JSON list of C-alpha atoms in Angstrom, two decimals:
[
{"chain": "A", "resi": 24, "resn": "MET", "atom": "CA", "xyz": [-0.21, 11.60, 6.13]},
{"chain": "A", "resi": 25, "resn": "TYR", "atom": "CA", "xyz": [3.17, 10.02, 6.71]},
{"chain": "A", "resi": 26, "resn": "VAL", "atom": "CA", "xyz": [4.79, 6.61, 6.30]},
{"chain": "A", "resi": 27, "resn": "ARG", "atom": "CA", "xyz": [5.11, 6.27, 10.07]},
{"chain": "A", "resi": 28, "resn": "ASN", "atom": "CA", "xyz": [1.31, 6.32, 10.41]},
{"chain": "A", "resi": 29, "resn": "TRP", "atom": "CA", "xyz": [0.82, 3.22, 8.25]},
{"chain": "A", "resi": 30, "resn": "MET", "atom": "CA", "xyz": [4.04, 1.19, 8.34]},
{"chain": "A", "resi": 31, "resn": "THR", "atom": "CA", "xyz": [4.36, -2.09, 10.23]},
{"chain": "A", "resi": 32, "resn": "GLY", "atom": "CA", "xyz": [6.88, -1.79, 13.02]},
{"chain": "A", "resi": 33, "resn": "PRO", "atom": "CA", "xyz": [9.08, -2.56, 14.77]},
{"chain": "A", "resi": 34, "resn": "ALA", "atom": "CA", "xyz": [10.70, -4.28, 11.84]},
{"chain": "A", "resi": 35, "resn": "LEU", "atom": "CA", "xyz": [11.21, -8.03, 11.80]},
{"chain": "A", "resi": 36, "resn": "THR", "atom": "CA", "xyz": [14.71, -8.59, 10.39]},
{"chain": "A", "resi": 37, "resn": "VAL", "atom": "CA", "xyz": [17.11, -11.41, 9.57]},
{"chain": "A", "resi": 38, "resn": "ALA", "atom": "CA", "xyz": [20.91, -11.66, 9.44]},
{"chain": "A", "resi": 39, "resn": "PRO", "atom": "CA", "xyz": [22.66, -12.29, 6.11]},
{"chain": "A", "resi": 40, "resn": "GLY", "atom": "CA", "xyz": [24.25, -15.50, 7.38]},
{"chain": "A", "resi": 41, "resn": "VAL", "atom": "CA", "xyz": [20.94, -17.20, 8.26]},
{"chain": "A", "resi": 42, "resn": "ASN", "atom": "CA", "xyz": [19.97, -20.04, 5.92]},
{"chain": "A", "resi": 43, "resn": "ILE", "atom": "CA", "xyz": [16.93, -19.65, 3.70]},
{"chain": "A", "resi": 44, "resn": "GLU", "atom": "CA", "xyz": [15.04, -22.49, 5.38]},
{"chain": "A", "resi": 45, "resn": "GLU", "atom": "CA", "xyz": [15.18, -20.63, 8.72]},
{"chain": "A", "resi": 46, "resn": "ALA", "atom": "CA", "xyz": [14.19, -17.37, 7.02]},
{"chain": "A", "resi": 47, "resn": "ARG", "atom": "CA", "xyz": [11.26, -19.07, 5.31]},
{"chain": "A", "resi": 48, "resn": "GLY", "atom": "CA", "xyz": [10.11, -20.53, 8.63]},
{"chain": "A", "resi": 49, "resn": "LEU", "atom": "CA", "xyz": [10.23, -17.08, 10.23]},
{"chain": "A", "resi": 50, "resn": "MET", "atom": "CA", "xyz": [8.15, -15.63, 7.39]},
{"chain": "A", "resi": 51, "resn": "GLU", "atom": "CA", "xyz": [5.53, -18.37, 7.75]},
{"chain": "A", "resi": 52, "resn": "LYS", "atom": "CA", "xyz": [5.38, -17.99, 11.54]},
{"chain": "A", "resi": 53, "resn": "LYS", "atom": "CA", "xyz": [4.99, -14.20, 11.45]},
{"chain": "A", "resi": 54, "resn": "LYS", "atom": "CA", "xyz": [2.85, -14.20, 8.27]},
{"chain": "A", "resi": 55, "resn": "VAL", "atom": "CA", "xyz": [5.10, -11.82, 6.33]},
{"chain": "A", "resi": 56, "resn": "ARG", "atom": "CA", "xyz": [6.42, -12.01, 2.78]},
{"chain": "A", "resi": 57, "resn": "ARG", "atom": "CA", "xyz": [9.68, -10.10, 3.14]},
{"chain": "A", "resi": 58, "resn": "LEU", "atom": "CA", "xyz": [12.44, -9.52, 5.67]},
{"chain": "A", "resi": 59, "resn": "PRO", "atom": "CA", "xyz": [14.97, -6.69, 5.77]},
{"chain": "A", "resi": 60, "resn": "VAL", "atom": "CA", "xyz": [18.48, -8.13, 6.04]},
{"chain": "A", "resi": 61, "resn": "VAL", "atom": "CA", "xyz": [20.47, -6.38, 8.75]},
{"chain": "A", "resi": 62, "resn": "GLN", "atom": "CA", "xyz": [24.13, -6.70, 9.74]},
{"chain": "A", "resi": 63, "resn": "ALA", "atom": "CA", "xyz": [25.58, -4.72, 12.66]},
{"chain": "A", "resi": 64, "resn": "ASP", "atom": "CA", "xyz": [22.38, -2.60, 12.78]},
{"chain": "A", "resi": 65, "resn": "ARG", "atom": "CA", "xyz": [22.82, -1.62, 9.13]},
{"chain": "A", "resi": 66, "resn": "LEU", "atom": "CA", "xyz": [20.43, -2.55, 6.32]},
{"chain": "A", "resi": 67, "resn": "VAL", "atom": "CA", "xyz": [22.31, -4.58, 3.70]},
{"chain": "A", "resi": 68, "resn": "GLY", "atom": "CA", "xyz": [19.45, -6.13, 1.73]},
{"chain": "A", "resi": 69, "resn": "ILE", "atom": "CA", "xyz": [15.94, -7.49, 1.63]},
{"chain": "A", "resi": 70, "resn": "VAL", "atom": "CA", "xyz": [14.82, -11.07, 1.05]},
{"chain": "A", "resi": 71, "resn": "THR", "atom": "CA", "xyz": [11.35, -12.08, -0.06]},
{"chain": "A", "resi": 72, "resn": "ARG", "atom": "CA", "xyz": [9.44, -15.31, -0.06]},
{"chain": "A", "resi": 73, "resn": "SER", "atom": "CA", "xyz": [9.69, -15.29, -3.86]},
{"chain": "A", "resi": 74, "resn": "ASP", "atom": "CA", "xyz": [13.51, -15.13, -3.63]},
{"chain": "A", "resi": 75, "resn": "ILE", "atom": "CA", "xyz": [13.53, -18.21, -1.42]},
{"chain": "A", "resi": 76, "resn": "GLU", "atom": "CA", "xyz": [10.97, -20.12, -3.47]},
{"chain": "A", "resi": 77, "resn": "ALA", "atom": "CA", "xyz": [12.97, -19.43, -6.63]},
{"chain": "A", "resi": 78, "resn": "GLN", "atom": "CA", "xyz": [16.09, -20.85, -5.01]},
{"chain": "A", "resi": 79, "resn": "LEU", "atom": "CA", "xyz": [14.23, -23.96, -3.82]},
{"chain": "A", "resi": 80, "resn": "GLY", "atom": "CA", "xyz": [12.63, -24.34, -7.23]},
{"chain": "A", "resi": 81, "resn": "ARG", "atom": "CA", "xyz": [16.09, -24.64, -8.76]},
{"chain": "A", "resi": 82, "resn": "ALA", "atom": "CA", "xyz": [16.76, -27.49, -6.33]},
{"chain": "A", "resi": 83, "resn": "ARG", "atom": "CA", "xyz": [14.06, -29.74, -7.77]},
{"chain": "A", "resi": 84, "resn": "GLY", "atom": "CA", "xyz": [15.34, -33.02, -9.15]},
{"chain": "A", "resi": 85, "resn": "LEU", "atom": "CA", "xyz": [18.46, -32.93, -6.97]},
{"chain": "A", "resi": 86, "resn": "THR", "atom": "CA", "xyz": [19.60, -35.68, -4.67]},
{"chain": "A", "resi": 87, "resn": "LEU", "atom": "CA", "xyz": [18.63, -35.51, -0.99]},
{"chain": "A", "resi": 88, "resn": "ARG", "atom": "CA", "xyz": [22.12, -34.36, -0.11]},
{"chain": "A", "resi": 89, "resn": "GLU", "atom": "CA", "xyz": [22.01, -31.62, -2.72]},
{"chain": "A", "resi": 90, "resn": "LEU", "atom": "CA", "xyz": [18.56, -30.55, -1.50]},
{"chain": "A", "resi": 91, "resn": "TYR", "atom": "CA", "xyz": [19.82, -30.16, 2.07]},
{"chain": "A", "resi": 92, "resn": "ARG", "atom": "CA", "xyz": [22.68, -28.12, 0.70]},
{"chain": "A", "resi": 93, "resn": "ALA", "atom": "CA", "xyz": [20.19, -25.88, -1.13]},
{"chain": "A", "resi": 94, "resn": "LEU", "atom": "CA", "xyz": [18.18, -25.39, 2.05]},
{"chain": "A", "resi": 95, "resn": "ASP", "atom": "CA", "xyz": [21.38, -24.33, 3.76]},
{"chain": "A", "resi": 96, "resn": "THR", "atom": "CA", "xyz": [21.86, -21.50, 1.24]},
{"chain": "A", "resi": 97, "resn": "ARG", "atom": "CA", "xyz": [22.49, -18.27, 3.10]},
{"chain": "A", "resi": 98, "resn": "VAL", "atom": "CA", "xyz": [20.10, -15.33, 2.85]},
{"chain": "A", "resi": 99, "resn": "GLU", "atom": "CA", "xyz": [22.84, -13.06, 1.52]},
{"chain": "A", "resi": 100, "resn": "GLU", "atom": "CA", "xyz": [23.10, -15.28, -1.57]},
{"chain": "A", "resi": 101, "resn": "VAL", "atom": "CA", "xyz": [19.49, -14.71, -2.66]},
{"chain": "A", "resi": 102, "resn": "MET", "atom": "CA", "xyz": [18.64, -11.30, -1.19]},
{"chain": "A", "resi": 103, "resn": "THR", "atom": "CA", "xyz": [18.39, -8.02, -3.09]},
{"chain": "A", "resi": 104, "resn": "PRO", "atom": "CA", "xyz": [21.33, -5.91, -1.85]},
{"chain": "A", "resi": 105, "resn": "ASP", "atom": "CA", "xyz": [21.04, -2.21, -1.00]},
{"chain": "A", "resi": 106, "resn": "PRO", "atom": "CA", "xyz": [17.25, -1.99, -1.42]},
{"chain": "A", "resi": 107, "resn": "VAL", "atom": "CA", "xyz": [15.40, 1.27, -1.96]},
{"chain": "A", "resi": 108, "resn": "THR", "atom": "CA", "xyz": [14.09, 2.64, 1.32]},
{"chain": "A", "resi": 109, "resn": "VAL", "atom": "CA", "xyz": [11.80, 5.35, 2.69]},
{"chain": "A", "resi": 110, "resn": "ARG", "atom": "CA", "xyz": [11.85, 7.31, 5.92]},
{"chain": "A", "resi": 111, "resn": "PRO", "atom": "CA", "xyz": [9.15, 7.47, 8.60]},
{"chain": "A", "resi": 112, "resn": "ASP", "atom": "CA", "xyz": [8.65, 11.18, 7.86]},
{"chain": "A", "resi": 113, "resn": "ASP", "atom": "CA", "xyz": [8.21, 10.68, 4.11]},
{"chain": "A", "resi": 114, "resn": "ILE", "atom": "CA", "xyz": [4.68, 11.32, 2.92]},
{"chain": "A", "resi": 115, "resn": "PHE", "atom": "CA", "xyz": [2.51, 8.31, 2.19]},
{"chain": "A", "resi": 116, "resn": "GLU", "atom": "CA", "xyz": [2.16, 9.24, -1.48]},
{"chain": "A", "resi": 117, "resn": "HIS", "atom": "CA", "xyz": [5.94, 9.25, -1.92]},
{"chain": "A", "resi": 118, "resn": "ALA", "atom": "CA", "xyz": [6.19, 5.65, -0.69]},
{"chain": "A", "resi": 119, "resn": "ALA", "atom": "CA", "xyz": [3.39, 4.61, -3.05]},
{"chain": "A", "resi": 120, "resn": "GLY", "atom": "CA", "xyz": [5.19, 6.30, -5.95]},
{"chain": "A", "resi": 121, "resn": "VAL", "atom": "CA", "xyz": [8.48, 4.58, -5.13]},
{"chain": "A", "resi": 122, "resn": "MET", "atom": "CA", "xyz": [6.77, 1.17, -5.03]},
{"chain": "A", "resi": 123, "resn": "ARG", "atom": "CA", "xyz": [5.21, 1.82, -8.40]},
{"chain": "A", "resi": 124, "resn": "GLU", "atom": "CA", "xyz": [8.43, 3.05, -10.00]},
{"chain": "A", "resi": 125, "resn": "GLN", "atom": "CA", "xyz": [10.56, 0.24, -8.57]},
{"chain": "A", "resi": 126, "resn": "ARG", "atom": "CA", "xyz": [7.84, -2.39, -9.13]},
{"chain": "A", "resi": 127, "resn": "VAL", "atom": "CA", "xyz": [8.11, -3.73, -5.59]},
{"chain": "A", "resi": 128, "resn": "SER", "atom": "CA", "xyz": [5.39, -4.55, -3.09]},
{"chain": "A", "resi": 129, "resn": "GLY", "atom": "CA", "xyz": [7.21, -3.47, 0.04]},
{"chain": "A", "resi": 130, "resn": "LEU", "atom": "CA", "xyz": [9.89, -1.07, 1.29]},
{"chain": "A", "resi": 131, "resn": "PRO", "atom": "CA", "xyz": [12.06, -1.01, 4.41]},
{"chain": "A", "resi": 132, "resn": "VAL", "atom": "CA", "xyz": [11.56, 2.12, 6.51]},
{"chain": "A", "resi": 133, "resn": "VAL", "atom": "CA", "xyz": [14.89, 3.49, 7.75]},
{"chain": "A", "resi": 134, "resn": "ASP", "atom": "CA", "xyz": [15.45, 6.19, 10.36]},
{"chain": "A", "resi": 135, "resn": "SER", "atom": "CA", "xyz": [18.95, 7.44, 11.21]},
{"chain": "A", "resi": 136, "resn": "GLY", "atom": "CA", "xyz": [20.45, 4.40, 9.50]},
{"chain": "A", "resi": 137, "resn": "LYS", "atom": "CA", "xyz": [18.34, 1.84, 11.37]},
{"chain": "A", "resi": 138, "resn": "VAL", "atom": "CA", "xyz": [15.42, -0.20, 10.09]},
{"chain": "A", "resi": 139, "resn": "VAL", "atom": "CA", "xyz": [12.32, 0.78, 12.08]},
{"chain": "A", "resi": 140, "resn": "GLY", "atom": "CA", "xyz": [9.59, -0.82, 9.99]},
{"chain": "A", "resi": 141, "resn": "VAL", "atom": "CA", "xyz": [8.31, -2.00, 6.64]},
{"chain": "A", "resi": 142, "resn": "ILE", "atom": "CA", "xyz": [5.54, -0.52, 4.52]},
{"chain": "A", "resi": 143, "resn": "THR", "atom": "CA", "xyz": [3.83, -2.81, 2.03]},
{"chain": "A", "resi": 144, "resn": "GLU", "atom": "CA", "xyz": [1.04, -2.73, -0.54]},
{"chain": "A", "resi": 145, "resn": "SER", "atom": "CA", "xyz": [-1.19, -4.32, 2.12]},
{"chain": "A", "resi": 146, "resn": "ASP", "atom": "CA", "xyz": [-0.55, -1.29, 4.34]},
{"chain": "A", "resi": 147, "resn": "MET", "atom": "CA", "xyz": [-1.47, 0.91, 1.37]},
{"chain": "A", "resi": 148, "resn": "PHE", "atom": "CA", "xyz": [-4.78, -0.92, 0.89]},
{"chain": "A", "resi": 149, "resn": "ARG", "atom": "CA", "xyz": [-5.50, -0.68, 4.63]},
{"chain": "A", "resi": 150, "resn": "ALA", "atom": "CA", "xyz": [-4.81, 3.06, 4.60]},
{"chain": "A", "resi": 151, "resn": "ILE", "atom": "CA", "xyz": [-7.03, 3.68, 1.57]},
{"chain": "A", "resi": 152, "resn": "THR", "atom": "CA", "xyz": [-9.85, 1.65, 3.12]},
{"chain": "A", "resi": 153, "resn": "GLU", "atom": "CA", "xyz": [-9.70, 3.63, 6.36]},
{"chain": "A", "resi": 154, "resn": "LEU", "atom": "CA", "xyz": [-9.24, 7.02, 4.74]},
{"chain": "A", "resi": 155, "resn": "LEU", "atom": "CA", "xyz": [-12.21, 6.50, 2.43]},
{"chain": "A", "resi": 156, "resn": "GLY", "atom": "CA", "xyz": [-14.37, 5.14, 5.23]},
{"chain": "A", "resi": 157, "resn": "LEU", "atom": "CA", "xyz": [-15.19, 2.02, 3.22]},
{"chain": "A", "resi": 158, "resn": "ASN", "atom": "CA", "xyz": [-16.01, 0.03, 6.35]},
{"chain": "A", "resi": 159, "resn": "GLU", "atom": "CA", "xyz": [-18.43, 2.66, 7.63]},
{"chain": "A", "resi": 160, "resn": "GLU", "atom": "CA", "xyz": [-22.07, 3.28, 6.88]},
{"chain": "A", "resi": 161, "resn": "GLY", "atom": "CA", "xyz": [-22.99, 6.08, 4.54]},
{"chain": "A", "resi": 162, "resn": "GLU", "atom": "CA", "xyz": [-23.51, 6.99, 0.91]},
{"chain": "A", "resi": 163, "resn": "ARG", "atom": "CA", "xyz": [-21.06, 7.63, -1.85]},
{"chain": "A", "resi": 164, "resn": "LEU", "atom": "CA", "xyz": [-21.67, 10.49, -4.25]},
{"chain": "A", "resi": 165, "resn": "VAL", "atom": "CA", "xyz": [-19.93, 10.55, -7.63]},
{"chain": "A", "resi": 166, "resn": "VAL", "atom": "CA", "xyz": [-19.95, 14.15, -8.86]},
{"chain": "A", "resi": 167, "resn": "PRO", "atom": "CA", "xyz": [-18.69, 15.03, -12.37]},
{"chain": "A", "resi": 168, "resn": "VAL", "atom": "CA", "xyz": [-17.50, 18.62, -12.90]},
{"chain": "A", "resi": 169, "resn": "THR", "atom": "CA", "xyz": [-16.08, 20.25, -15.99]},
{"chain": "A", "resi": 170, "resn": "SER", "atom": "CA", "xyz": [-13.21, 21.99, -14.20]},
{"chain": "A", "resi": 171, "resn": "PRO", "atom": "CA", "xyz": [-11.50, 21.86, -10.80]},
{"chain": "A", "resi": 172, "resn": "GLU", "atom": "CA", "xyz": [-12.66, 25.44, -10.20]},
{"chain": "A", "resi": 173, "resn": "GLY", "atom": "CA", "xyz": [-16.28, 24.23, -10.11]},
{"chain": "A", "resi": 174, "resn": "LEU", "atom": "CA", "xyz": [-15.58, 21.37, -7.71]},
{"chain": "A", "resi": 175, "resn": "LEU", "atom": "CA", "xyz": [-16.37, 23.10, -4.43]},
{"chain": "A", "resi": 176, "resn": "GLU", "atom": "CA", "xyz": [-19.56, 24.60, -5.81]},
{"chain": "A", "resi": 177, "resn": "ALA", "atom": "CA", "xyz": [-20.72, 21.20, -7.05]},
{"chain": "A", "resi": 178, "resn": "LEU", "atom": "CA", "xyz": [-19.94, 19.60, -3.70]},
{"chain": "A", "resi": 179, "resn": "LYS", "atom": "CA", "xyz": [-21.90, 22.26, -1.83]},
{"chain": "A", "resi": 180, "resn": "ARG", "atom": "CA", "xyz": [-24.88, 21.61, -4.07]},
{"chain": "A", "resi": 181, "resn": "PHE", "atom": "CA", "xyz": [-24.88, 17.83, -3.86]},
{"chain": "A", "resi": 182, "resn": "SER", "atom": "CA", "xyz": [-23.86, 17.41, -0.22]},
{"chain": "A", "resi": 183, "resn": "LYS", "atom": "CA", "xyz": [-26.06, 20.10, 1.33]},
{"chain": "A", "resi": 184, "resn": "GLY", "atom": "CA", "xyz": [-27.21, 18.92, 4.73]},
{"chain": "A", "resi": 185, "resn": "LEU", "atom": "CA", "xyz": [-24.76, 16.00, 4.75]},
{"chain": "A", "resi": 186, "resn": "GLY", "atom": "CA", "xyz": [-21.50, 15.44, 6.58]},
{"chain": "A", "resi": 187, "resn": "VAL", "atom": "CA", "xyz": [-18.49, 14.76, 4.35]},
{"chain": "A", "resi": 188, "resn": "ARG", "atom": "CA", "xyz": [-16.41, 11.78, 5.53]},
{"chain": "A", "resi": 189, "resn": "ALA", "atom": "CA", "xyz": [-13.96, 11.48, 2.63]},
{"chain": "A", "resi": 190, "resn": "LEU", "atom": "CA", "xyz": [-13.22, 13.18, -0.68]},
{"chain": "A", "resi": 191, "resn": "VAL", "atom": "CA", "xyz": [-11.18, 11.93, -3.63]},
{"chain": "A", "resi": 192, "resn": "THR", "atom": "CA", "xyz": [-10.87, 13.56, -7.05]},
{"chain": "A", "resi": 193, "resn": "TYR", "atom": "CA", "xyz": [-9.41, 12.35, -10.32]},
{"chain": "A", "resi": 194, "resn": "HIS", "atom": "CA", "xyz": [-9.41, 13.45, -13.95]},
{"chain": "A", "resi": 195, "resn": "ASP", "atom": "CA", "xyz": [-11.10, 11.30, -16.60]},
{"chain": "A", "resi": 196, "resn": "PRO", "atom": "CA", "xyz": [-9.22, 11.96, -19.88]},
{"chain": "A", "resi": 197, "resn": "GLN", "atom": "CA", "xyz": [-11.98, 10.36, -21.97]},
{"chain": "A", "resi": 198, "resn": "THR", "atom": "CA", "xyz": [-14.75, 12.70, -20.81]},
{"chain": "A", "resi": 199, "resn": "ARG", "atom": "CA", "xyz": [-12.35, 15.54, -19.94]},
{"chain": "A", "resi": 200, "resn": "ARG", "atom": "CA", "xyz": [-14.14, 15.92, -16.65]},
{"chain": "A", "resi": 201, "resn": "TRP", "atom": "CA", "xyz": [-13.00, 15.95, -13.07]},
{"chain": "A", "resi": 202, "resn": "ILE", "atom": "CA", "xyz": [-14.72, 13.32, -10.96]},
{"chain": "A", "resi": 203, "resn": "ALA", "atom": "CA", "xyz": [-15.23, 13.82, -7.25]},
{"chain": "A", "resi": 204, "resn": "VAL", "atom": "CA", "xyz": [-15.99, 10.72, -5.18]},
{"chain": "A", "resi": 205, "resn": "VAL", "atom": "CA", "xyz": [-17.46, 11.85, -1.86]},
{"chain": "A", "resi": 206, "resn": "ARG", "atom": "CA", "xyz": [-18.43, 9.64, 1.07]},
{"chain": "A", "resi": 207, "resn": "VAL", "atom": "CA", "xyz": [-21.16, 11.31, 3.14]},
{"chain": "A", "resi": 208, "resn": "PHE", "atom": "CA", "xyz": [-23.34, 10.60, 6.15]},
{"chain": "A", "resi": 209, "resn": "GLY", "atom": "CA", "xyz": [-26.51, 12.11, 7.56]},
{"chain": "A", "resi": 210, "resn": "ARG", "atom": "CA", "xyz": [-29.71, 13.19, 5.85]},
{"chain": "A", "resi": 211, "resn": "PRO", "atom": "CA", "xyz": [-29.80, 15.51, 2.84]},
{"chain": "A", "resi": 212, "resn": "THR", "atom": "CA", "xyz": [-31.63, 18.83, 3.06]},
{"chain": "A", "resi": 213, "resn": "ALA", "atom": "CA", "xyz": [-35.25, 18.31, 1.97]},
{"chain": "A", "resi": 214, "resn": "ASN", "atom": "CA", "xyz": [-35.36, 21.27, -0.40]},
{"chain": "A", "resi": 215, "resn": "ARG", "atom": "CA", "xyz": [-32.11, 20.49, -2.16]},
{"chain": "A", "resi": 216, "resn": "LYS", "atom": "CA", "xyz": [-32.44, 21.38, -5.81]},
{"chain": "A", "resi": 217, "resn": "ARG", "atom": "CA", "xyz": [-31.91, 18.66, -8.36]},
{"chain": "A", "resi": 218, "resn": "SER", "atom": "CA", "xyz": [-29.20, 19.06, -10.94]},
{"chain": "A", "resi": 219, "resn": "ARG", "atom": "CA", "xyz": [-29.75, 18.38, -14.61]},
{"chain": "A", "resi": 220, "resn": "ARG", "atom": "CA", "xyz": [-26.84, 15.94, -14.27]},
{"chain": "A", "resi": 221, "resn": "PRO", "atom": "CA", "xyz": [-27.44, 14.36, -10.86]},
{"chain": "A", "resi": 222, "resn": "ALA", "atom": "CA", "xyz": [-24.62, 12.71, -9.03]},
{"chain": "A", "resi": 223, "resn": "ALA", "atom": "CA", "xyz": [-24.53, 8.95, -8.89]},
{"chain": "A", "resi": 224, "resn": "VAL", "atom": "CA", "xyz": [-25.26, 7.59, -5.42]},
{"chain": "A", "resi": 225, "resn": "SER", "atom": "CA", "xyz": [-23.96, 4.34, -4.00]},
{"chain": "A", "resi": 226, "resn": "ARG", "atom": "CA", "xyz": [-24.57, 2.87, -0.57]},
{"chain": "A", "resi": 227, "resn": "LYS", "atom": "CA", "xyz": [-21.47, 0.70, -0.67]}
]
């Protein structure tokens, strides 16, 4: 699963010399919260709605003339220069890790020096929703296992006769168990044996 599969592209960009009022209008029109700043086809920064709102917030209490001057502030004066980027061929998990480490909600996607898209936390949520089949009918099994080695055996036991749509595992440090969250569809086998610790079932 790669960044190119989930990014938003082609990228909507802005020049560094554009004033922040124009940039804000473009964001509102296109319903985006950030714009890569490009000069001569090269990424030089990124500007967010928060950057612009912070600049306008500093203009409160000014005279009308001073306010117009604030609105005419250029993007390059409030942008974040040389932002961290990812490539289209980077794996999805890498982009998520970079966002977490850098504490940002979006990254420009650059290929051969050119901005080709943007991947955001909204794209991450969309990907997770689709990969887990959350918008589809079916049941969700929550299967606790004591070790990763017993995971496949537990899944075979609990999902017998069912089709597996999605599978996610994580380790719970409190119980020292591995938890498998499985989304399934179909009808279970009638003679499936019950476990002493049955899996939790959710129809969400």
